[in-house]
Short mmCIF file of C-alpha atoms and ligand atoms in Angstrom, two decimals:
data_model
loop_
_atom_site.label_atom_id
_atom_site.label_comp_id
_atom_site.label_asym_id
_atom_site.label_seq_id
_atom_site.Cartn_x
_atom_site.Cartn_y
_atom_site.Cartn_z
CA MET V 692 61.50 124.78 125.82
CA GLU V 693 63.86 122.05 124.71
CA HIS V 694 67.14 123.97 125.17
CA GLY V 695 68.98 123.88 128.43
CA ASP V 696 69.74 127.36 129.73
CA VAL V 697 67.27 129.73 128.19
CA ASN V 698 65.97 132.78 129.99
CA VAL V 699 63.50 135.20 128.59
CA VAL V 700 65.00 138.59 129.27
CA TYR V 701 62.23 140.65 127.79
CA THR V 702 58.92 140.04 126.13
CA VAL V 703 55.48 141.53 126.52
CA GLU V 704 52.58 140.02 128.38
CA HIS V 705 49.62 139.11 126.27
CA GLN V 706 45.99 139.59 127.02
CA LEU V 707 43.59 136.74 127.57
CA PRO V 708 41.13 137.29 124.73
CA LEU V 709 38.39 134.82 125.60
CA ILE V 710 37.27 134.80 129.22
CA MET V 711 34.67 132.77 131.07
CA TYR V 712 31.76 134.53 129.41
CA ILE V 713 32.66 132.28 126.51
CA GLY V 714 33.01 129.20 128.71
CA GLN V 715 29.67 129.96 130.30
CA TYR V 716 28.09 130.39 126.91
CA PHE V 717 29.40 126.97 125.90
CA PHE V 718 27.99 125.54 129.11
CA PHE V 719 24.51 126.96 128.62
CA THR V 720 24.19 126.04 124.92
CA GLY V 721 25.33 122.58 125.91
CA LEU V 722 22.58 122.28 128.51
CA SER V 723 20.06 123.55 125.99
CA ALA V 724 21.09 121.17 123.22
CA GLY V 725 21.17 118.25 125.64
CA SER V 726 17.70 118.88 127.00
CA PHE V 727 16.27 119.46 123.53
CA VAL V 728 17.54 116.10 122.35
CA ILE V 729 16.03 114.38 125.41
CA SER V 730 12.75 116.15 124.80
CA VAL V 731 12.60 115.05 121.18
CA ILE V 732 13.45 111.47 122.10
CA ALA V 733 10.58 111.53 124.61
CA THR V 734 8.19 112.97 122.03
CA LEU V 735 9.20 110.53 119.32
CA LEU V 736 8.81 107.51 121.58
CA GLY V 737 5.38 108.94 122.38
CA ARG V 738 4.82 106.82 125.48
CA LYS V 739 2.55 108.38 128.06
CA GLU V 740 4.98 108.13 130.97
CA PHE V 741 7.58 110.11 129.02
CA LYS V 742 5.26 113.09 128.63
CA PRO V 743 6.26 115.06 131.75
CA ILE V 744 9.95 114.77 130.87
CA GLY V 745 9.22 115.78 127.30
CA LYS V 746 7.41 118.87 128.54
CA ILE V 747 10.00 120.03 131.07
CA THR V 748 12.83 119.70 128.59
CA ALA V 749 10.87 121.33 125.78
CA ILE V 750 10.56 124.53 127.78
CA LEU V 751 14.05 124.28 129.28
CA ALA V 752 15.81 124.24 125.92
CA PRO V 753 14.69 127.65 124.61
CA ILE V 754 15.01 129.31 128.04
CA LEU V 755 18.64 128.20 128.35
CA LEU V 756 19.29 129.29 124.83
CA VAL V 757 18.11 132.77 125.62
CA VAL V 758 20.51 132.95 128.57
CA ALA V 759 23.46 131.61 126.58
CA PRO V 760 23.95 134.34 123.93
CA LEU V 761 23.56 137.05 126.58
CA ASN V 762 26.98 135.89 127.77
CA LEU V 763 28.30 136.33 124.26
CA ILE V 764 26.94 139.83 123.86
CA ALA V 765 28.25 140.82 127.28
CA ASP V 766 31.66 139.57 126.19
CA LEU V 767 31.78 141.84 123.15
CA GLU V 768 33.80 144.98 123.66
CA GLN V 769 31.22 146.76 121.52
CA PRO V 770 27.96 145.05 122.58
CA LEU V 771 25.79 147.53 120.73
CA ARG V 772 27.38 146.43 117.47
CA PHE V 773 26.23 142.82 117.80
CA TRP V 774 24.00 143.28 114.75
CA HIS V 775 27.15 143.56 112.62
CA LEU V 776 27.28 139.76 112.91
CA MET V 777 24.14 139.46 110.80
CA VAL V 778 24.79 142.28 108.36
CA TYR V 779 28.50 141.86 107.67
CA TYR V 780 28.66 138.08 107.93
CA ASN V 781 31.81 136.23 106.86
CA TRP V 782 31.15 132.66 105.79
CA THR V 783 34.62 131.42 106.62
CA SER V 784 34.23 132.32 110.29
CA PRO V 785 32.66 129.80 112.66
CA ILE V 786 31.16 132.69 114.65
CA THR V 787 29.06 133.50 111.59
CA TYR V 788 27.62 129.99 111.44
CA GLY V 789 26.83 130.49 115.09
CA SER V 790 25.00 133.75 114.72
CA PHE V 791 22.60 132.19 112.23
CA LEU V 792 22.19 128.94 114.14
CA LEU V 793 21.55 130.87 117.34
CA THR V 794 18.71 132.65 115.56
CA ALA V 795 17.13 129.62 113.91
CA TYR V 796 17.37 127.16 116.79
CA PRO V 797 15.41 129.07 119.47
CA ILE V 798 12.64 129.79 116.94
CA VAL V 799 12.25 126.09 116.16
CA GLY V 800 12.59 125.34 119.87
CA ILE V 801 9.83 127.72 120.93
CA ILE V 802 7.38 126.52 118.26
CA TYR V 803 8.22 122.94 119.21
CA ALA V 804 7.58 123.67 122.90
CA PHE V 805 4.25 125.24 121.96
CA MET V 806 3.26 122.12 120.02
CA VAL V 807 4.29 119.86 122.89
CA TYR V 808 2.30 121.85 125.42
CA THR V 809 -0.81 122.00 123.25
CA ASP V 810 -0.45 118.24 122.68
CA ARG V 811 -0.20 118.33 118.90
CA GLN V 812 1.78 115.18 118.31
CA THR V 813 2.49 115.21 114.57
CA PRO V 814 3.78 118.81 114.26
CA ALA V 815 5.77 118.30 117.45
CA LYS V 816 7.44 115.22 115.99
CA VAL V 817 8.22 116.93 112.68
CA LEU V 818 9.65 119.99 114.41
CA GLY V 819 11.59 117.77 116.77
CA ILE V 820 13.21 115.91 113.90
CA LEU V 821 14.00 119.23 112.22
CA GLY V 822 15.33 120.62 115.46
CA ILE V 823 17.77 117.84 116.36
CA PRO V 824 20.32 118.70 113.66
CA LEU V 825 19.95 122.35 114.62
CA ALA V 826 20.46 121.59 118.31
CA ILE V 827 23.50 119.48 117.52
CA SER V 828 25.02 122.05 115.22
CA VAL V 829 24.31 124.91 117.61
CA HIS V 830 26.51 123.14 120.03
CA GLY V 831 28.87 121.52 117.56
CA TYR V 832 29.84 124.83 116.00
CA THR V 833 31.18 126.03 119.35
CA GLY V 834 33.68 123.19 119.04
CA PHE V 835 34.66 124.60 115.65
CA ILE V 836 35.22 128.03 117.19
CA LEU V 837 37.96 126.49 119.26
CA ALA V 838 39.21 123.98 116.70
CA LEU V 839 39.62 126.56 113.91
CA ALA V 840 41.78 128.84 116.03
CA LYS V 841 44.52 126.54 114.86
CA ALA V 842 47.48 128.01 116.67
CA ARG V 843 46.19 126.88 120.08
CA SER V 844 47.25 123.27 120.29
CA LEU V 845 44.78 122.34 123.03
CA TRP V 846 41.91 123.42 120.78
CA ASN V 847 43.09 122.41 117.35
CA THR V 848 41.68 118.91 117.08
CA ALA V 849 39.00 117.46 114.86
CA ALA V 850 37.53 115.76 117.93
CA MET V 851 36.64 119.09 119.51
CA PRO V 852 33.08 119.47 118.08
CA THR V 853 32.25 115.87 119.01
CA ILE V 854 33.67 116.32 122.51
CA PHE V 855 31.46 119.36 122.91
CA ILE V 856 28.35 117.57 121.64
CA ILE V 857 28.84 114.55 123.89
CA SER V 858 29.60 116.64 126.96
CA ALA V 859 26.50 118.67 126.13
CA MET V 860 24.47 115.47 126.27
CA VAL V 861 26.05 114.56 129.61
CA SER V 862 25.29 117.89 131.26
CA GLY V 863 21.88 118.22 129.59
CA ILE V 864 20.70 114.85 130.88
CA GLY V 865 22.15 115.72 134.28
CA LEU V 866 20.06 118.88 134.41
CA VAL V 867 16.92 117.02 133.34
CA VAL V 868 17.47 114.45 136.09
CA ILE V 869 17.85 117.21 138.68
CA ILE V 870 14.71 119.03 137.55
CA ALA V 871 12.65 115.87 137.23
CA ALA V 872 13.70 114.88 140.75
CA ILE V 873 12.72 118.29 142.12
CA ARG V 874 9.35 117.97 140.44
CA LEU V 875 8.84 114.48 141.86
CA LYS V 876 9.85 115.58 145.34
CA TRP V 877 8.06 118.87 145.77
CA PHE V 878 5.64 119.61 142.94
CA ASN V 879 3.93 116.34 142.22
CA LYS V 880 2.66 115.38 145.65
CA GLU V 881 -0.95 114.69 144.68
CA ALA V 882 -0.13 112.15 141.96
CA SER V 883 -0.95 108.52 142.61
CA PRO V 884 1.81 106.30 144.06
CA GLU V 885 1.97 104.34 140.80
CA THR V 886 2.72 107.48 138.77
CA ARG V 887 5.32 108.55 141.29
CA GLU V 888 6.91 105.13 141.14
CA GLN V 889 6.87 105.32 137.36
CA ASP V 890 8.45 108.80 137.43
CA LYS V 891 11.18 107.54 139.70
CA ARG V 892 11.91 104.63 137.39
CA LEU V 893 12.11 107.04 134.49
CA ILE V 894 14.60 109.25 136.32
CA LEU V 895 16.75 106.23 137.09
CA GLN V 896 16.61 105.19 133.43
CA LEU V 897 17.69 108.66 132.36
CA ALA V 898 20.60 108.46 134.78
CA GLN V 899 21.68 105.15 133.23
CA PHE V 900 21.61 106.82 129.84
CA MET V 901 23.72 109.62 131.32
CA ALA V 902 26.30 107.07 132.48
CA TYR V 903 26.65 105.79 128.91
CA THR V 904 27.19 109.30 127.58
CA ILE V 905 29.83 109.82 130.27
CA MET V 906 31.61 106.72 128.98
CA MET V 907 31.62 108.11 125.46
CA ASP V 908 32.87 111.43 126.80
CA LEU V 909 35.70 109.73 128.66
CA PHE V 910 36.65 107.76 125.58
CA LEU V 911 36.87 110.95 123.53
CA ILE V 912 38.89 112.75 126.20
CA VAL V 913 41.32 109.86 126.52
CA SER V 914 41.85 109.70 122.77
CA ASP V 915 42.30 113.46 122.60
CA VAL V 916 44.90 113.47 125.38
CA LEU V 917 46.73 110.46 123.92
CA VAL V 918 47.09 112.20 120.59
CA LEU V 919 48.16 115.44 122.28
CA LEU V 920 50.91 113.61 124.12
CA THR V 921 52.31 112.01 121.00
CA ALA V 922 51.90 114.86 118.49
CA HIS V 923 54.15 117.89 117.95
CA SER V 924 55.89 119.80 120.73
CA ASP V 925 53.20 122.43 121.27
CA ALA V 926 50.61 119.68 121.63
CA LEU V 927 52.79 117.90 124.14
CA GLU V 928 52.99 121.11 126.11
CA ALA V 929 49.20 121.40 126.05
CA GLY V 930 48.83 117.80 127.17
CA MET V 931 51.24 118.28 130.04
CA LEU V 932 49.46 121.49 131.03
CA ILE V 933 46.23 119.63 131.72
CA LEU V 934 47.82 116.43 133.05
CA THR V 935 50.50 117.77 135.38
CA GLY V 936 50.59 121.54 134.97
CA ASN V 937 48.49 124.40 136.27
CA PHE V 938 45.25 122.95 135.05
CA ALA V 939 45.77 119.43 136.37
CA PRO V 940 43.65 119.90 139.54
CA LEU V 941 40.74 121.10 137.44
CA PHE V 942 41.17 118.64 134.61
CA VAL V 943 42.11 115.45 136.40
CA GLY V 944 40.53 116.25 139.74
CA VAL V 945 37.29 117.99 138.92
CA GLU V 946 36.56 117.10 135.31
CA ILE V 947 37.62 113.46 135.25
CA ILE V 948 37.38 112.15 138.81
CA LEU V 949 34.66 114.30 140.37
CA GLY V 950 32.73 114.97 137.19
CA ALA V 951 32.90 111.63 135.40
CA ILE V 952 34.21 108.68 137.38
CA ILE V 953 32.42 109.28 140.70
CA PRO V 954 29.05 109.97 139.02
CA MET V 955 29.48 106.85 136.92
CA ILE V 956 30.07 104.77 140.06
CA LEU V 957 27.08 106.40 141.77
CA VAL V 958 24.78 105.67 138.85
CA LEU V 959 25.99 102.20 137.89
CA GLY V 960 27.20 100.94 141.27
CA PRO V 961 25.28 99.63 144.28
CA THR V 962 23.56 102.99 144.79
CA ARG V 963 21.91 102.86 141.37
CA LYS V 964 18.38 102.52 142.82
CA SER V 965 18.70 105.57 145.05
CA LEU V 966 17.23 108.83 143.85
CA THR V 967 19.56 110.87 146.04
CA ALA V 968 22.68 109.22 144.64
CA VAL V 969 21.47 109.81 141.11
CA VAL V 970 20.77 113.48 141.80
CA VAL V 971 24.17 113.92 143.43
CA ALA V 972 25.74 112.29 140.37
CA SER V 973 23.88 114.72 138.12
CA ILE V 974 25.07 117.72 140.07
CA LEU V 975 28.66 116.44 139.97
CA VAL V 976 28.40 115.86 136.26
CA ASN V 977 27.38 119.45 135.71
CA ILE V 978 30.25 120.70 137.85
CA GLY V 979 32.57 118.50 135.80
CA VAL V 980 31.31 119.82 132.49
CA TYR V 981 31.63 123.39 133.72
CA ALA V 982 35.21 122.63 134.71
CA MET V 983 35.78 121.16 131.26
CA ARG V 984 34.67 124.46 129.68
CA PHE V 985 37.06 126.31 131.97
CA VAL V 986 40.00 124.06 131.17
CA MET V 987 39.34 124.26 127.44
CA VAL V 988 38.70 127.97 127.10
CA ILE V 989 41.15 129.36 129.64
CA GLY V 990 43.69 126.55 129.60
CA GLY V 991 43.92 126.65 125.82
CA GLN V 992 45.07 130.25 125.96
CA THR V 993 47.68 130.00 128.69
CA ILE V 994 50.28 128.46 126.42
CA PRO V 995 52.16 131.45 125.05
CA LEU V 996 52.46 131.86 121.30
CA SER V 997 55.44 134.18 121.22
CA MET K 499 49.08 151.81 89.31
CA ALA K 500 51.27 148.79 89.32
CA GLU K 501 50.49 145.84 91.61
CA LYS K 502 52.26 146.01 94.92
CA ARG K 503 52.90 143.59 97.72
CA TYR K 504 54.50 145.13 100.74
CA GLY K 505 56.91 143.12 102.81
CA MET K 506 59.51 143.62 105.49
CA VAL K 507 62.95 142.22 106.07
CA ILE K 508 64.47 142.32 109.55
CA ASP K 509 68.20 141.82 109.42
CA MET K 510 69.25 140.36 112.76
CA ARG K 511 72.92 140.82 111.90
CA ARG K 512 72.30 144.53 112.36
CA CYS K 513 69.70 144.57 115.15
CA ILE K 514 71.10 145.78 118.48
CA ALA K 515 67.90 145.16 120.48
CA CYS K 516 67.55 148.83 121.39
CA GLN K 517 63.72 148.80 121.32
CA ALA K 518 63.64 151.97 119.20
CA CYS K 519 61.05 150.32 116.96
CA SER K 520 58.81 149.55 119.94
CA VAL K 521 58.98 153.16 121.07
CA ALA K 522 58.42 154.58 117.61
CA CYS K 523 55.38 152.35 117.21
CA LYS K 524 53.92 153.34 120.58
CA ALA K 525 54.21 157.00 119.69
CA GLU K 526 53.01 156.76 116.10
CA MET K 527 50.05 154.46 116.66
CA ARG K 528 49.11 155.81 120.13
CA VAL K 529 49.24 152.30 121.52
CA PRO K 530 47.84 152.39 125.08
CA LEU K 531 49.65 151.31 128.22
CA GLU K 532 50.25 147.59 128.77
CA VAL K 533 49.74 146.59 125.13
CA PHE K 534 52.15 146.52 122.23
CA ALA K 535 51.89 146.33 118.47
CA THR K 536 55.66 145.92 118.08
CA TRP K 537 58.16 144.74 120.63
CA VAL K 538 61.58 143.16 120.73
CA LYS K 539 61.69 139.85 122.47
CA ILE K 540 65.08 139.09 124.04
CA VAL K 541 66.23 135.68 125.21
CA GLU K 542 69.45 134.69 126.88
CA LYS K 543 71.09 131.36 126.10
CA GLY K 544 73.78 129.50 127.99
CA LYS K 545 75.57 130.09 131.31
CA TYR K 546 78.21 132.64 132.24
CA PRO K 547 80.83 132.98 130.76
CA ASN K 548 79.36 131.34 127.69
CA ALA K 549 76.13 133.27 127.54
CA GLN K 550 74.67 135.18 124.68
CA ARG K 551 71.55 137.28 124.16
CA PHE K 552 69.40 137.01 121.08
CA ALA K 553 66.70 139.44 120.10
CA LEU K 554 63.72 139.18 117.83
CA PRO K 555 61.59 142.16 116.83
CA ARG K 556 57.96 141.05 116.69
CA LEU K 557 55.09 142.59 114.78
CA CYS K 558 52.14 141.52 112.69
CA ASN K 559 53.33 139.56 109.69
CA ASN K 560 50.57 140.96 107.49
CA CYS K 561 50.31 137.39 106.29
CA GLY K 562 49.62 136.27 102.74
CA ASN K 563 47.04 133.82 104.04
CA PRO K 564 45.98 135.31 107.37
CA ILE K 565 43.87 133.34 109.85
CA CYS K 566 42.58 136.52 111.42
CA THR K 567 40.70 137.64 108.30
CA ARG K 568 39.32 134.16 107.83
CA ASN K 569 37.99 133.97 111.39
CA CYS K 570 36.74 137.53 111.83
CA PRO K 571 32.94 137.18 111.81
CA THR K 572 32.22 140.67 110.51
CA LYS K 573 35.00 141.14 107.94
CA ALA K 574 36.22 144.01 110.11
CA THR K 575 39.65 142.53 109.53
CA TYR K 576 40.36 142.53 105.82
CA GLN K 577 43.32 142.49 103.50
CA ARG K 578 44.16 145.31 101.15
CA GLU K 579 45.37 144.69 97.60
CA ASP K 580 48.91 145.53 98.67
CA GLY K 581 48.83 142.86 101.38
CA ILE K 582 48.36 145.04 104.46
CA VAL K 583 45.85 143.46 106.84
CA GLU K 584 43.61 146.21 108.17
CA ILE K 585 40.95 146.43 110.88
CA ASP K 586 37.92 148.60 110.21
CA GLN K 587 37.52 150.23 113.60
CA HIS K 588 33.90 151.10 113.03
CA ARG K 589 32.99 147.57 112.14
CA CYS K 590 34.92 145.58 114.74
CA ILE K 591 32.58 144.30 117.44
CA GLY K 592 35.36 143.34 119.81
CA CYS K 593 34.69 139.62 119.90
CA LYS K 594 38.46 139.09 120.23
CA TYR K 595 38.30 135.86 118.28
CA CYS K 596 41.06 137.18 116.04
CA ILE K 597 43.37 137.61 119.05
CA ALA K 598 42.75 133.99 119.97
CA SER K 599 43.29 132.88 116.36
CA CYS K 600 46.50 134.67 115.42
CA PRO K 601 49.43 132.24 115.78
CA TYR K 602 51.81 135.11 116.53
CA ASP K 603 49.93 136.83 119.35
CA VAL K 604 50.42 140.24 117.78
CA ARG K 605 46.91 141.58 118.22
CA TYR K 606 45.73 143.48 121.25
CA TYR K 607 42.52 144.79 122.63
CA ASN K 608 42.63 148.58 122.90
CA PRO K 609 40.95 149.53 126.18
CA LEU K 610 40.59 153.15 125.08
CA LYS K 611 38.79 152.45 121.83
CA ASN K 612 37.16 149.15 122.82
CA ILE K 613 38.24 147.44 119.64
CA VAL K 614 41.05 145.17 118.54
CA GLN K 615 44.14 146.62 116.90
CA LYS K 616 47.51 145.52 115.63
CA CYS K 617 50.36 146.67 113.40
CA TYR K 618 49.25 147.79 109.92
CA TRP K 619 52.73 148.68 108.75
CA CYS K 620 51.62 152.27 109.29
CA GLN K 621 49.42 152.22 106.23
CA HIS K 622 48.62 155.92 106.71
CA ARG K 623 52.30 156.75 106.34
CA VAL K 624 52.90 154.23 103.57
CA ASP K 625 49.99 155.64 101.57
CA ALA K 626 51.55 159.06 101.93
CA GLY K 627 54.83 157.76 100.56
CA LEU K 628 56.64 157.51 103.90
CA LEU K 629 58.14 154.49 105.65
CA PRO K 630 56.55 152.79 108.69
CA ALA K 631 57.52 154.48 111.95
CA CYS K 632 59.55 151.51 113.22
CA VAL K 633 61.58 151.35 110.01
CA GLU K 634 62.16 155.08 110.19
CA GLY K 635 63.19 154.81 113.84
CA CYS K 636 65.60 151.91 113.53
CA PRO K 637 69.10 153.36 114.11
CA THR K 638 70.97 150.50 112.45
CA ARG K 639 68.64 150.10 109.46
CA ALA K 640 67.92 146.53 110.50
CA MET K 641 64.30 146.87 109.35
CA ILE K 642 63.76 147.27 105.65
CA PHE K 643 60.34 147.82 104.20
CA GLY K 644 59.22 147.86 100.59
CA ASP K 645 57.50 146.23 97.65
CA VAL K 646 58.51 142.59 97.34
CA ASP K 647 57.04 142.40 93.84
CA ASP K 648 59.40 145.08 92.58
CA PRO K 649 62.73 143.36 91.80
CA ARG K 650 64.63 146.62 92.19
CA SER K 651 63.46 147.35 95.75
CA GLU K 652 65.84 146.84 98.65
CA VAL K 653 63.62 144.14 100.25
CA SER K 654 63.58 142.14 97.03
CA ARG K 655 67.34 142.35 96.70
CA LEU K 656 67.84 141.26 100.31
CA LEU K 657 65.36 138.41 99.90
CA ALA K 658 67.08 137.26 96.73
CA SER K 659 70.57 137.30 98.17
CA ASN K 660 70.13 136.02 101.74
CA ALA K 661 68.92 133.01 103.64
CA THR K 662 65.68 134.13 105.26
CA GLN K 663 63.31 132.71 107.84
CA VAL K 664 59.70 133.34 108.77
CA LEU K 665 57.93 132.60 112.03
CA LYS K 666 55.86 129.41 112.32
CA LYS K 667 55.88 128.44 108.69
CA GLU K 668 53.83 125.35 109.58
CA MET K 669 50.80 127.54 110.28
CA GLN K 670 50.43 128.15 106.52
CA THR K 671 49.91 131.83 107.09
CA GLU K 672 52.63 132.90 104.61
CA PRO K 673 54.17 135.63 106.77
CA PHE K 674 55.57 138.66 104.94
CA VAL K 675 58.01 139.64 107.67
CA PHE K 676 61.26 137.90 106.79
CA TYR K 677 64.14 137.55 109.20
CA ILE K 678 67.80 137.22 108.28
CA GLY K 679 69.87 135.37 110.85
CA ALA K 680 67.23 135.09 113.55
CA ASP K 681 67.90 132.71 116.41
CA GLU K 682 65.91 129.51 116.52
CA THR K 683 65.26 129.74 120.26
CA ALA K 684 64.11 133.33 120.07
CA MET K 685 61.73 132.27 117.31
CA SER K 686 60.06 129.54 119.34
CA ASN K 687 57.73 129.77 122.33
CA VAL K 688 60.07 130.04 125.28
CA GLU K 689 57.90 132.20 127.47
CA GLU K 690 56.62 130.90 130.76
CA GLU K 691 53.08 129.62 130.86
CA ILE K 692 50.82 132.33 132.12
CA ASN K 693 49.06 131.46 135.34
CA TYR K 694 45.58 132.67 134.72
CA PHE K 695 44.38 131.61 138.14
CA THR K 696 45.81 134.86 139.37
CA GLU K 697 44.17 136.82 136.55
CA PRO K 698 40.56 137.95 136.43
CA VAL K 699 38.95 135.48 134.06
CA TYR K 700 35.43 136.20 135.22
CA PHE K 701 33.30 139.13 134.22
CA PRO K 702 35.16 142.35 133.79
CA LYS K 703 32.93 145.36 133.45
CA VAL K 704 30.29 145.37 130.75
CA ARG K 705 30.91 148.19 128.33
CA LEU K 706 28.14 149.82 126.33
S1 SF4 C 1343 50.34 137.90 112.01
FE1 SF4 C 1343 48.38 137.40 112.95
S2 SF4 C 1343 47.25 139.32 112.95
FE2 SF4 C 1343 48.92 139.56 111.50
S3 SF4 C 1343 48.03 139.00 109.52
FE3 SF4 C 1343 49.02 137.15 110.35
S4 SF4 C 1343 47.35 136.08 111.40
FE4 SF4 C 1343 46.66 138.20 111.09
S1 SF4 C 1344 37.53 141.49 117.48
FE1 SF4 C 1344 36.97 142.73 115.70
S2 SF4 C 1344 38.55 142.34 114.17
FE2 SF4 C 1344 38.70 140.74 115.73
S3 SF4 C 1344 37.47 139.04 114.94
FE3 SF4 C 1344 36.12 140.25 116.27
S4 SF4 C 1344 35.13 141.72 114.90
FE4 SF4 C 1344 36.90 140.88 113.78
#
């Protein structure tokens, strides 16, 4: 890159190994982990007005986590050999941690949802506390998948698992807000006005919480980009790729502006009491997180290694 | 049997960038269209009349500390005692994580077999006492293959008596393909960024 007149006369084109099945998988596990954490917080606080939220999210988490690995299996070139992951595991590979976490977490999640729905508080709380580390690692390990492929400079950062966990919280809360708003609007007509008012207040509170997670997410992204720009030459190239290169419209435009700054203004600004604004913010946030998965997975691989 | 560690020396003072190794590899390993296990990258430096071309044959380094074996979730990629990094084609599930992990981009997905493959230094030939196809095909004997642990082998003698380089030493992969007189620019990433917005990144066909 650094030399003046250099032309590549001949080299081969490389394949793109990880496509958006992987990005989608990251997106869905993120949603699942985010909603599980919200559900457990609601259960642990144990207040009556949190119950509906606790229930929606308890069922959402395992459903999303069934959808997520389907993407992974569809991505395999030999899908019928997926069981090799369990039988021939390799402990140094982050995918192996994943295959065991992806088995344990839905089991805990389903039993937890059962306890929540049958109103058994103590087992639900215990399972919830057990499940939170699982939910966090099921999403955190996906960050390690990228970070441990060390040759890709956009991926190879210790912040990657944390970035994934925080963005999972952002999108998970966003989804919960959307679903809770749908329930309030169309499925909970016969409830008393006080309950409806209470539900609305709860949704607004959740949105505030979402705004704080967006701030954390932005902080992590800024620190990641700053380090990329000042580290070695490959990292600089990765930083420029997402700031001014091919992926700038998606990264700066969709992920940062549309998916983080505008929702934050909608939720914290003068429109903070409006349900519509909060729902729009939640939708934008999910678009932004999806774009983030795209930029990370696809963008990380567009910098040639040969 | 004595301990062996295979290695390769590529002497760029002799290489004429004829691509004979690429062709030999394609034929020997039945590498499908559009993918390569070995190729010769060629870069051009400077402006006319002061321009010069530099080549760099590329293949799997059969690293001493490979990332691909560490990251393969099924141990389908494993390392033999003699250092050759192999892929068990009945075990590979085609997750392609190894392609993403390898710092040298030498692995490819084989669309005919639905698994991942790469250069194994022709272990079937080496086990039968022959040389890898690329080494055999090189008209200028720029590629030299042999046991680096045996002080009398030609690779060991070349390694002992020449300044050598390896690709991306900072990756701590301990490559076992050594270059003599390779050009710095040819060794670094000078390719254009690939614009994947024009490539299908969503949902190719599901294979069962
Ligand atoms: S060059 Fe790449 S594929 Fe070959 S052994 Fe090293 S890490 Fe593995
Ligand atoms: S594609 Fe095959 S060889 Fe590569 S990491 Fe996956 S299972 Fe291992």
